[in-house]
CSV table of N, CA and C in Angstrom, one decimal:
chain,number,residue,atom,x,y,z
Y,1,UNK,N,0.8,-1.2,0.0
Y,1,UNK,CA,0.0,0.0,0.0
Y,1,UNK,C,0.9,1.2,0.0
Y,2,UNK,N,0.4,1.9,-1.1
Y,2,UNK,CA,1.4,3.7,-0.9
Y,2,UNK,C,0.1,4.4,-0.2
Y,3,UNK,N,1.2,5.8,0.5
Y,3,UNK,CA,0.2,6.9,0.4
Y,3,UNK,C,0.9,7.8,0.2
Y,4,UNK,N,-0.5,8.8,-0.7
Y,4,UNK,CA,0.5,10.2,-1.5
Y,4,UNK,C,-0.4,11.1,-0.8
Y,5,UNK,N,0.7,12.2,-0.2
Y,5,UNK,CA,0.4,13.5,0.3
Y,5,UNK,C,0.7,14.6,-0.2
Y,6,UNK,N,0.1,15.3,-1.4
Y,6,UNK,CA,0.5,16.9,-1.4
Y,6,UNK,C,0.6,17.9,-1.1
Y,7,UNK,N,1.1,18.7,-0.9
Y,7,UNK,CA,1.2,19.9,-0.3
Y,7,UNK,C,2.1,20.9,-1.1
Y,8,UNK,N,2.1,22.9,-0.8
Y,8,UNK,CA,2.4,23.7,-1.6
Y,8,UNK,C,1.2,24.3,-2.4
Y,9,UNK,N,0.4,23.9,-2.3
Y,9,UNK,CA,-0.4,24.7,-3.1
Y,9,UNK,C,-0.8,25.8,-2.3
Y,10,UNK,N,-1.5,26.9,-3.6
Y,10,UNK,CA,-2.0,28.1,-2.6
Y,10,UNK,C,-2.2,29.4,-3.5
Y,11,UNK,N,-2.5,30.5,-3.4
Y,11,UNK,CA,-2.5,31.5,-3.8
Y,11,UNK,C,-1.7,32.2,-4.6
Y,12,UNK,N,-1.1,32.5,-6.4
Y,12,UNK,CA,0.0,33.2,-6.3
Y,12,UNK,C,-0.9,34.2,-7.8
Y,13,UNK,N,0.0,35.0,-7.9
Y,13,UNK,CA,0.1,36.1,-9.5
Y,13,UNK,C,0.1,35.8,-10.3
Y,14,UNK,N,-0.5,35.7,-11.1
Y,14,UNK,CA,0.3,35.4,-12.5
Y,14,UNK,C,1.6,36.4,-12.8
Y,15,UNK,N,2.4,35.1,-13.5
Y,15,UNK,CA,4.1,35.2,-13.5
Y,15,UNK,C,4.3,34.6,-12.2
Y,16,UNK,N,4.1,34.2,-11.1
Y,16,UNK,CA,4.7,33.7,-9.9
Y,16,UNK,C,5.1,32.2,-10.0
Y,17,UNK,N,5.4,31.9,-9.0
Y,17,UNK,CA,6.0,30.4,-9.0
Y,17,UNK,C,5.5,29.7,-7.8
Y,18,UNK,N,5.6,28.4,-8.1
Y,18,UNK,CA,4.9,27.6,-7.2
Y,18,UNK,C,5.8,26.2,-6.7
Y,19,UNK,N,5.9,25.7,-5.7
Y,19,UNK,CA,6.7,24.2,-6.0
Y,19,UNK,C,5.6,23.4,-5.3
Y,20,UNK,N,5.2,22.6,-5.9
Y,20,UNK,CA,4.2,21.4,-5.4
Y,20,UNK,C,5.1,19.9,-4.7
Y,21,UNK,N,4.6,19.4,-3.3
Y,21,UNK,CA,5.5,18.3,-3.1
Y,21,UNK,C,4.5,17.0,-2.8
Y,22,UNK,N,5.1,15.8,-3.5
Y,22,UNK,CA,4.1,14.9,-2.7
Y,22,UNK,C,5.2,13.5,-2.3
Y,23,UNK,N,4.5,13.4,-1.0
Y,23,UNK,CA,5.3,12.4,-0.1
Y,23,UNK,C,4.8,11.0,-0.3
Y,24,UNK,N,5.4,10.2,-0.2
Y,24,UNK,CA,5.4,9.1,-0.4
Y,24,UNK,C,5.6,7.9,0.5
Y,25,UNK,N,4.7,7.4,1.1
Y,25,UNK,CA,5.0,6.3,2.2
Y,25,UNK,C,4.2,4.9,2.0
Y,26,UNK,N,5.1,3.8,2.8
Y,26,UNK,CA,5.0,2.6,2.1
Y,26,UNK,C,5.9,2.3,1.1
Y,27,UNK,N,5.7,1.2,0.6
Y,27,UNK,CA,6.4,0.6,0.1
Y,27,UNK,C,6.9,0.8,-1.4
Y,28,UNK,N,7.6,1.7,-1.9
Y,28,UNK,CA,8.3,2.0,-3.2
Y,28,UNK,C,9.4,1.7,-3.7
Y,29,UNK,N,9.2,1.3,-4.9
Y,29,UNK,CA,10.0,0.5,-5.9
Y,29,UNK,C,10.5,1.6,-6.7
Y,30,UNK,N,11.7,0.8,-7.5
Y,30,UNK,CA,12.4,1.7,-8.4
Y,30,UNK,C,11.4,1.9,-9.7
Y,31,UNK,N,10.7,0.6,-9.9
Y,31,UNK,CA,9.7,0.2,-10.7
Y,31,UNK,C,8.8,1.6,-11.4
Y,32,UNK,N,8.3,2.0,-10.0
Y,32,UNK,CA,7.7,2.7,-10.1
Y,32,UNK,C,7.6,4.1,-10.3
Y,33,UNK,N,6.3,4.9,-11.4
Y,33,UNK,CA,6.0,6.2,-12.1
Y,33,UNK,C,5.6,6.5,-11.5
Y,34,UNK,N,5.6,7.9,-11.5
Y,34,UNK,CA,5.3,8.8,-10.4
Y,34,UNK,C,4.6,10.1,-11.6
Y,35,UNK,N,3.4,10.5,-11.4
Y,35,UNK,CA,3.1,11.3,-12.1
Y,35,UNK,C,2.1,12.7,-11.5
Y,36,UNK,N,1.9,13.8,-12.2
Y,36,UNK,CA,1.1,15.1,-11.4
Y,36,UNK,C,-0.4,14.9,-12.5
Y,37,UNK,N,-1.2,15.4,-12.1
Y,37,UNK,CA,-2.1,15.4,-12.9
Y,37,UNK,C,-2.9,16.9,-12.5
Y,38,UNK,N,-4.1,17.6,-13.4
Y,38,UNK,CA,-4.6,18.2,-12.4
Y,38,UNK,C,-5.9,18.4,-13.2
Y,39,UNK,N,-6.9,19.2,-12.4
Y,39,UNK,CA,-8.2,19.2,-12.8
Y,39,UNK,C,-9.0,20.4,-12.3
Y,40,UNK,N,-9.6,21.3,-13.3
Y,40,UNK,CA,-9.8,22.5,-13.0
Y,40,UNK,C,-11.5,22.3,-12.9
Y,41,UNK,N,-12.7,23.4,-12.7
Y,41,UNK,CA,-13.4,23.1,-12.1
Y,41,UNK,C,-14.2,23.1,-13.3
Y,42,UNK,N,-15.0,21.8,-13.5
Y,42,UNK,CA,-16.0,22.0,-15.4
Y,42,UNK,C,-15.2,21.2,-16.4
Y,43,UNK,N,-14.2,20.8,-15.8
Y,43,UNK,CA,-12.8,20.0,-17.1
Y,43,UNK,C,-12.6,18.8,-16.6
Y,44,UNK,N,-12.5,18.3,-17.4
Y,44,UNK,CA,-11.7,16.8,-17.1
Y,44,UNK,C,-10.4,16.5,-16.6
Y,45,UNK,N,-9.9,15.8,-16.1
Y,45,UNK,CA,-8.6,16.0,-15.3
Y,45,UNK,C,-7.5,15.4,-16.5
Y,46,UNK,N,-6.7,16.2,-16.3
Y,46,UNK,CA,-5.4,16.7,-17.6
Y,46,UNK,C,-4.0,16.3,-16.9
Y,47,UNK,N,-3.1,15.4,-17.5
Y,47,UNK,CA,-1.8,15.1,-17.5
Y,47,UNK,C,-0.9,16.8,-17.3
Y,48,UNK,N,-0.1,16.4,-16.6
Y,48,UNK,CA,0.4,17.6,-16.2
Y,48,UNK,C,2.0,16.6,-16.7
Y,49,UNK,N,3.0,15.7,-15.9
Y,49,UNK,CA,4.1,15.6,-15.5
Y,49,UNK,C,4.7,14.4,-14.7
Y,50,UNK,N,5.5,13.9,-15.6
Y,50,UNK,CA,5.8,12.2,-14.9
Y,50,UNK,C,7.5,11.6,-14.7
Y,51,UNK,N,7.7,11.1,-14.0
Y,51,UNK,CA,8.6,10.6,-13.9
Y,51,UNK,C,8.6,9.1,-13.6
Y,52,UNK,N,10.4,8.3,-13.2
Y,52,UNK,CA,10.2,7.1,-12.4
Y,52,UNK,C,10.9,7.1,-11.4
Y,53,UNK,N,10.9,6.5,-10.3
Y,53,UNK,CA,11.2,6.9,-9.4
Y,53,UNK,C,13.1,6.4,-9.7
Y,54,UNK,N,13.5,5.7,-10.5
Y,54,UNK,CA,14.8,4.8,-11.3
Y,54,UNK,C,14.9,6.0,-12.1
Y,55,UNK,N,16.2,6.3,-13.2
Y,55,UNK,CA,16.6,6.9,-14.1
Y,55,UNK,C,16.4,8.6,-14.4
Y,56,UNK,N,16.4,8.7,-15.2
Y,56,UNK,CA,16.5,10.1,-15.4
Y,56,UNK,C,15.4,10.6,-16.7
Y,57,UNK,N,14.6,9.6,-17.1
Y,57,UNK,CA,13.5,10.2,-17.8
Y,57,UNK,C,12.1,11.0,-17.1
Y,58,UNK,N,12.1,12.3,-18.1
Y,58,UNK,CA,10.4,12.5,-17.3
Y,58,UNK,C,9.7,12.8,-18.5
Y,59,UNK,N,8.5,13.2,-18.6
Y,59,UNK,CA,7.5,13.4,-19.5
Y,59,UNK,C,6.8,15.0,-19.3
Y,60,UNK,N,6.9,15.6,-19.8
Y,60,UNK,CA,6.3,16.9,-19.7
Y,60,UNK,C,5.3,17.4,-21.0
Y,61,UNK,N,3.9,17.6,-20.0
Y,61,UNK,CA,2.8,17.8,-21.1
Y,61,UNK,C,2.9,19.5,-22.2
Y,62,UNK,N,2.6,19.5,-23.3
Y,62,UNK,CA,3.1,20.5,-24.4
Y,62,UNK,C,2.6,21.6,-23.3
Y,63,UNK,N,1.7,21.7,-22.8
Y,63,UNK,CA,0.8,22.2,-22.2
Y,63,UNK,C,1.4,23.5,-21.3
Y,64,UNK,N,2.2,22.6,-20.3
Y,64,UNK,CA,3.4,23.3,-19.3
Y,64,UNK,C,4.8,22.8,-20.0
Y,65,UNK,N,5.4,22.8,-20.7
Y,65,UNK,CA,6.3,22.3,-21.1
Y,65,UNK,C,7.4,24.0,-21.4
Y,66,UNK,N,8.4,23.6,-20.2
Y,66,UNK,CA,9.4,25.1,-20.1
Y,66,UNK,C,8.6,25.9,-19.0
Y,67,UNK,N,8.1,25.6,-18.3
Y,67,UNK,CA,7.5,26.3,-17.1
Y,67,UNK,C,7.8,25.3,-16.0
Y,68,UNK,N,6.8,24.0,-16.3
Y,68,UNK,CA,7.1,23.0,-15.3
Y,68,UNK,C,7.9,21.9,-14.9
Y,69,UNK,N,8.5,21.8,-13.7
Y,69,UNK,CA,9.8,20.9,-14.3
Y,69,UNK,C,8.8,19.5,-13.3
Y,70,UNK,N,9.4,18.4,-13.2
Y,70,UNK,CA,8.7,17.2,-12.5
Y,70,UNK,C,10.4,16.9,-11.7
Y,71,UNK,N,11.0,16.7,-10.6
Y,71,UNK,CA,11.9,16.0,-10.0
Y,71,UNK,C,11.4,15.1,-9.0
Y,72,UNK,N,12.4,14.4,-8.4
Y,72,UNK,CA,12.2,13.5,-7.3
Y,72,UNK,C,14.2,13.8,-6.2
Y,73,UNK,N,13.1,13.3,-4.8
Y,73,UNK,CA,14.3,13.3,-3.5
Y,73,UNK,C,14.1,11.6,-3.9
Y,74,UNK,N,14.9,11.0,-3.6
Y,74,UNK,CA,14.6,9.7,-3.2
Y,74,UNK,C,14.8,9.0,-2.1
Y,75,UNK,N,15.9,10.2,-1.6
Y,75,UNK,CA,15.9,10.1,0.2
Y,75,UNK,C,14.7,10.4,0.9
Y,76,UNK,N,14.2,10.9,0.3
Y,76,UNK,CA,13.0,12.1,1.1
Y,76,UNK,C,11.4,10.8,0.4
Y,77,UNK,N,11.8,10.3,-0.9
Y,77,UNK,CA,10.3,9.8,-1.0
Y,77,UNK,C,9.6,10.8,-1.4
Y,78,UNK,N,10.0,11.7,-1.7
Y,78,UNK,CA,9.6,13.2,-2.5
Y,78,UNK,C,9.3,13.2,-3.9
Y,79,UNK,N,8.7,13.8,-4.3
Y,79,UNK,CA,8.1,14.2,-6.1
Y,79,UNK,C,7.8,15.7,-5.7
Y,80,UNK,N,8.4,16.2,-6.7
Y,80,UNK,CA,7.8,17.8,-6.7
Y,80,UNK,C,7.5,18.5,-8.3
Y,81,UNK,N,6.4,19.4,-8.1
Y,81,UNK,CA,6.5,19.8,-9.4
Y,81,UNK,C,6.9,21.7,-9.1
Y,82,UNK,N,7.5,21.7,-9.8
Y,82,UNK,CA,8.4,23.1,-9.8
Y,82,UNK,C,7.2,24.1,-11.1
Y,83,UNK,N,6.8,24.8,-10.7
Y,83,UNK,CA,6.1,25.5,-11.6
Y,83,UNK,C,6.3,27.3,-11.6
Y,84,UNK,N,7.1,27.4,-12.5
Y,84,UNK,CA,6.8,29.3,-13.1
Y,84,UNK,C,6.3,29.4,-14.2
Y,85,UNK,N,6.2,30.4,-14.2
Y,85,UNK,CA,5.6,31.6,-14.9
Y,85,UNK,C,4.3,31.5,-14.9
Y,86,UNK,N,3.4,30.7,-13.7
Y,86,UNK,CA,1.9,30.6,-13.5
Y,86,UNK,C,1.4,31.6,-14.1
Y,87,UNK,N,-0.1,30.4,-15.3
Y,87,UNK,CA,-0.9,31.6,-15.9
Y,87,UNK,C,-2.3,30.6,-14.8
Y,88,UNK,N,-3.1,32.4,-15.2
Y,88,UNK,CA,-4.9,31.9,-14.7
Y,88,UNK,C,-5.3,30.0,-15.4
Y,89,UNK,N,-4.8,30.2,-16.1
Y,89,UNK,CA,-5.6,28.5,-17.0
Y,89,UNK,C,-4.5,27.4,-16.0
Y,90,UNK,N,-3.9,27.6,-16.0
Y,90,UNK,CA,-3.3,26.9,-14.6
Y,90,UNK,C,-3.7,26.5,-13.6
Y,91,UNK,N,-4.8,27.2,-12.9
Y,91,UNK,CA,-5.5,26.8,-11.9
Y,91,UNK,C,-6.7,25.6,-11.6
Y,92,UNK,N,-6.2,24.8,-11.1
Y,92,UNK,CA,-6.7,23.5,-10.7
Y,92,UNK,C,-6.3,23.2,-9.4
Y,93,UNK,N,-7.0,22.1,-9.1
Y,93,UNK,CA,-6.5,20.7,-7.8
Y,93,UNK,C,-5.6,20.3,-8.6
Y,94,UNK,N,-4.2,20.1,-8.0
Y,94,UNK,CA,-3.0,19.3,-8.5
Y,94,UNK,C,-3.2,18.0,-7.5
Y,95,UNK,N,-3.0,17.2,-8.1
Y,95,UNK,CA,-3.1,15.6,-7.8
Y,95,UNK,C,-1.6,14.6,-8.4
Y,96,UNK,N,-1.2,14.1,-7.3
Y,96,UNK,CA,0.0,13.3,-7.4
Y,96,UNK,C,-0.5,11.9,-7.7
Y,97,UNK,N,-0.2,11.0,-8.2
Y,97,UNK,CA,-0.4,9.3,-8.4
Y,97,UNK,C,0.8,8.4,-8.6
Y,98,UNK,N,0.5,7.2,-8.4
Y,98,UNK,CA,1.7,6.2,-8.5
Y,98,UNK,C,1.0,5.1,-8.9
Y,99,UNK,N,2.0,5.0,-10.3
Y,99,UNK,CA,1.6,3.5,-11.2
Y,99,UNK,C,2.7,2.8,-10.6
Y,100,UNK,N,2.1,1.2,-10.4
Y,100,UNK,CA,3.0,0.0,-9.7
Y,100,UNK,C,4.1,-0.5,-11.1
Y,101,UNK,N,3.3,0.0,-12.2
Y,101,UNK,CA,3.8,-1.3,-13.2
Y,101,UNK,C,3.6,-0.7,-14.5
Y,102,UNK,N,4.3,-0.7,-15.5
Y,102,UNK,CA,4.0,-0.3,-17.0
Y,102,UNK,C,4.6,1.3,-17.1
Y,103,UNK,N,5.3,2.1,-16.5
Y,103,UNK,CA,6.0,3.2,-16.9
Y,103,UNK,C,5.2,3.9,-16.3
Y,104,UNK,N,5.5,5.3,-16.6
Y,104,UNK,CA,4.2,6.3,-16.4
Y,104,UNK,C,3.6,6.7,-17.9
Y,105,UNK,N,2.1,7.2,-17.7
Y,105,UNK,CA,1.7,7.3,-18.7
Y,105,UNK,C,0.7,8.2,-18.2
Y,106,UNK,N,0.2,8.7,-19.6
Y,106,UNK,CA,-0.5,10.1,-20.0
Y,106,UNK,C,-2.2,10.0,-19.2
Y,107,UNK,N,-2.3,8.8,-19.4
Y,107,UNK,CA,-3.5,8.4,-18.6
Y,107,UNK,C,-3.9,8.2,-17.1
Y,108,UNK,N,-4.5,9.1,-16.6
Y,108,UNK,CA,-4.7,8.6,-15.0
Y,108,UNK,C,-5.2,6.9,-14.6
Y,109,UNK,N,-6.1,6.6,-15.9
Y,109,UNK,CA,-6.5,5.4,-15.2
Y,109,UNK,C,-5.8,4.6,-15.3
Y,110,UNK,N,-4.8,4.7,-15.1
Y,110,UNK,CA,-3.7,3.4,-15.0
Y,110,UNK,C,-2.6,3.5,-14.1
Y,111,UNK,N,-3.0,4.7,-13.2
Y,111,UNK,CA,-2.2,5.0,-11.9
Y,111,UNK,C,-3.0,4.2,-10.9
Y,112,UNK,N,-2.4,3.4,-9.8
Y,112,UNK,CA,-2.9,2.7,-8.8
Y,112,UNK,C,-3.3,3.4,-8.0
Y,113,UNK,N,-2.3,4.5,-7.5
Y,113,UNK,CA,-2.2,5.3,-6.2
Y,113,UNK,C,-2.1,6.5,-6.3
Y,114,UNK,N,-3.4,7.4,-5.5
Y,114,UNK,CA,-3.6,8.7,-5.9
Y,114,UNK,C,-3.2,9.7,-4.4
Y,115,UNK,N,-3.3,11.0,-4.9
Y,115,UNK,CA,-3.0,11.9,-3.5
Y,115,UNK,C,-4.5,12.4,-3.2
Y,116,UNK,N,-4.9,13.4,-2.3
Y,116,UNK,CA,-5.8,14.2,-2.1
Y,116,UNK,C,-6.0,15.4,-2.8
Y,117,UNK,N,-4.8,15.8,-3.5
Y,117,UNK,CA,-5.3,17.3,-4.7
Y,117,UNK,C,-4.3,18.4,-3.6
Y,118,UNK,N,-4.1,19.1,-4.2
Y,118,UNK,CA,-3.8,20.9,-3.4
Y,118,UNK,C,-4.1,21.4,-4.6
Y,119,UNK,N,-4.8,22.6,-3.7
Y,119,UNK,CA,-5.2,23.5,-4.9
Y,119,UNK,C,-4.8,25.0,-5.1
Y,120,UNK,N,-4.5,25.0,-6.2
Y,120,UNK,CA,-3.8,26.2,-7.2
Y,120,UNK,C,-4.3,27.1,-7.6
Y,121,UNK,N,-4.2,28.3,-7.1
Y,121,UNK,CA,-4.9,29.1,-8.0
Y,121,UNK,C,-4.1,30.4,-8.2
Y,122,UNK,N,-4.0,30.9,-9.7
Y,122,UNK,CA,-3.4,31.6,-9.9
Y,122,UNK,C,-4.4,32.7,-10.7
Y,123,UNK,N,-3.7,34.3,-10.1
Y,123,UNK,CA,-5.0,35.5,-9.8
Y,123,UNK,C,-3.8,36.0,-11.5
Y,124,UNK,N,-5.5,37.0,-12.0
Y,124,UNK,CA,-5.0,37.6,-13.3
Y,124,UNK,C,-4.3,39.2,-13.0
């Protein structure tokens, strides 16, 4: 069993910066993707940012891509999403997940293990 905790979200400007973290407890494998997702309010929930918890690949949606970066602590059990130059359309619940098996991928339904959301909002 994992559990994901987010935290960092909150109030900023547009142009501001944000760093999102989600903790990780229980039992984690190198195996395993680690990805951000998020979901604004009337939208369907959108791929944001993925990694593995192993190597040095990540996936960045066209979307945020040069704004948002995805890293990991792996001492810490940490994932963070690094986010500048926050625009308004940005603003969602950000939601952390962890796929056991198969990489990370674009799709939520194939992440096993989700977080509770922090939510983002960025003023015009």
């Amino acid at each position: 069993q994992v559990q994901l905790v987010e935290s960092g979200g909150g109030l900023v400007q547009a142009g501001g910066s944000l760093r999102l973290s989600c903790a990780a407890s229980g039992r984690i494998f190198s195996s395993y993707a680690m990805g951000w997702f998020r979901q604004a309010p009337g939208k369907e929930r959108e791929f944001v940012a993925a990694l593995r918890w192993s190597g040095d690949s990540t996936y960045t949606a066209d979307s945020v891509k040069g704004r948002f970066t995805i890293s990991r602590d792996n001492a810490r059990n940490t994932v963070y999403l690094q986010m500048n130059s926050l625009k308004s359309e940005d603003t969602a619940v950000y939601y952390c997940a962890a796929r056991v098996r198969g990489g990370y991928s674009l799709n939520g339904a194939f992440y096993d293990y989700w977080g509770q959301g922090t939510q983002v909002t960025v003023s015009s």
